[in-house]
């Protein structure tokens, strides 16, 4: 079997999605790119999370053609591949319909940034892309358009849900968890009154500190 370690990693990261309540039933998916071969490991289409295993992950090439796997790959495969082809620094892509973030997507509005923790992770609001149909690479094209030049590793897609990218699949999963947490807090704050915005200058300082100084 090809790419056994990456299969295992992608399988294990899939389990984080229901664990963090980012997905229900078979919804959502994630993929990782093997930087050496350029091949992509992705979730099989329409399979419940409890039934996933390292062995039933699907390996596709950068054009979405199945290289190894008995099952059909995710219906978002063409969009994942489009993102990998156009964002060479990205090696992980996650898609969810997580509840709070997707509520903003229903309005076609960016997720506003009112808190330092969100400024750390995303550098400001989480941008919202336009409407795109599922199945082809239209979603991927819109994700690339919205995230290119943005500090945010996450965007929401109008009427749909969340897409995140990362230099690894784990980083993309982290962005998906943080995006939902940020969306929930912003939503609660909006119920309480009028949240206080953070100035652009402070957004920049917060993001710079977090991405250069924070951590070990
Ligand atoms: Zn979706």
Tab-separated table of N, CA, C and O and ligand atoms in Angstrom, residues 76 95-97 134 160 163, ligand 1:
chain	number	residue	atom	x	y	z
A	76	UNK	N	-15.453	16.564	-2.999
A	76	UNK	CA	-14.716	17.838	-3.061
A	76	UNK	C	-13.291	17.664	-3.569
A	76	UNK	O	-12.493	18.615	-3.510
A	95	UNK	N	-12.268	20.646	5.085
A	95	UNK	CA	-13.584	21.225	4.800
A	95	UNK	C	-14.598	20.727	5.816
A	95	UNK	O	-14.689	19.524	6.051
A	96	UNK	N	-15.321	21.662	6.432
A	96	UNK	CA	-16.406	21.290	7.347
A	96	UNK	C	-17.614	22.205	7.096
A	96	UNK	O	-17.500	23.215	6.392
A	97	UNK	N	-18.737	21.802	7.714
A	97	UNK	CA	-19.913	22.675	7.767
A	97	UNK	C	-20.139	23.059	9.231
A	97	UNK	O	-21.273	23.039	9.716
A	134	UNK	N	-20.929	22.519	-5.985
A	134	UNK	CA	-20.127	21.396	-5.497
A	134	UNK	C	-19.886	20.409	-6.639
A	134	UNK	O	-20.736	20.238	-7.504
A	160	UNK	N	-22.403	27.721	2.196
A	160	UNK	CA	-21.838	26.371	2.220
A	160	UNK	C	-21.141	26.024	3.535
A	160	UNK	O	-21.745	25.345	4.370
A	163	UNK	N	-13.532	26.236	4.650
A	163	UNK	CA	-12.351	25.608	4.057
A	163	UNK	C	-11.123	26.194	4.733
A	163	UNK	O	-11.012	27.413	4.863
B	1	LIG	ZN1	-19.451	20.911	1.958
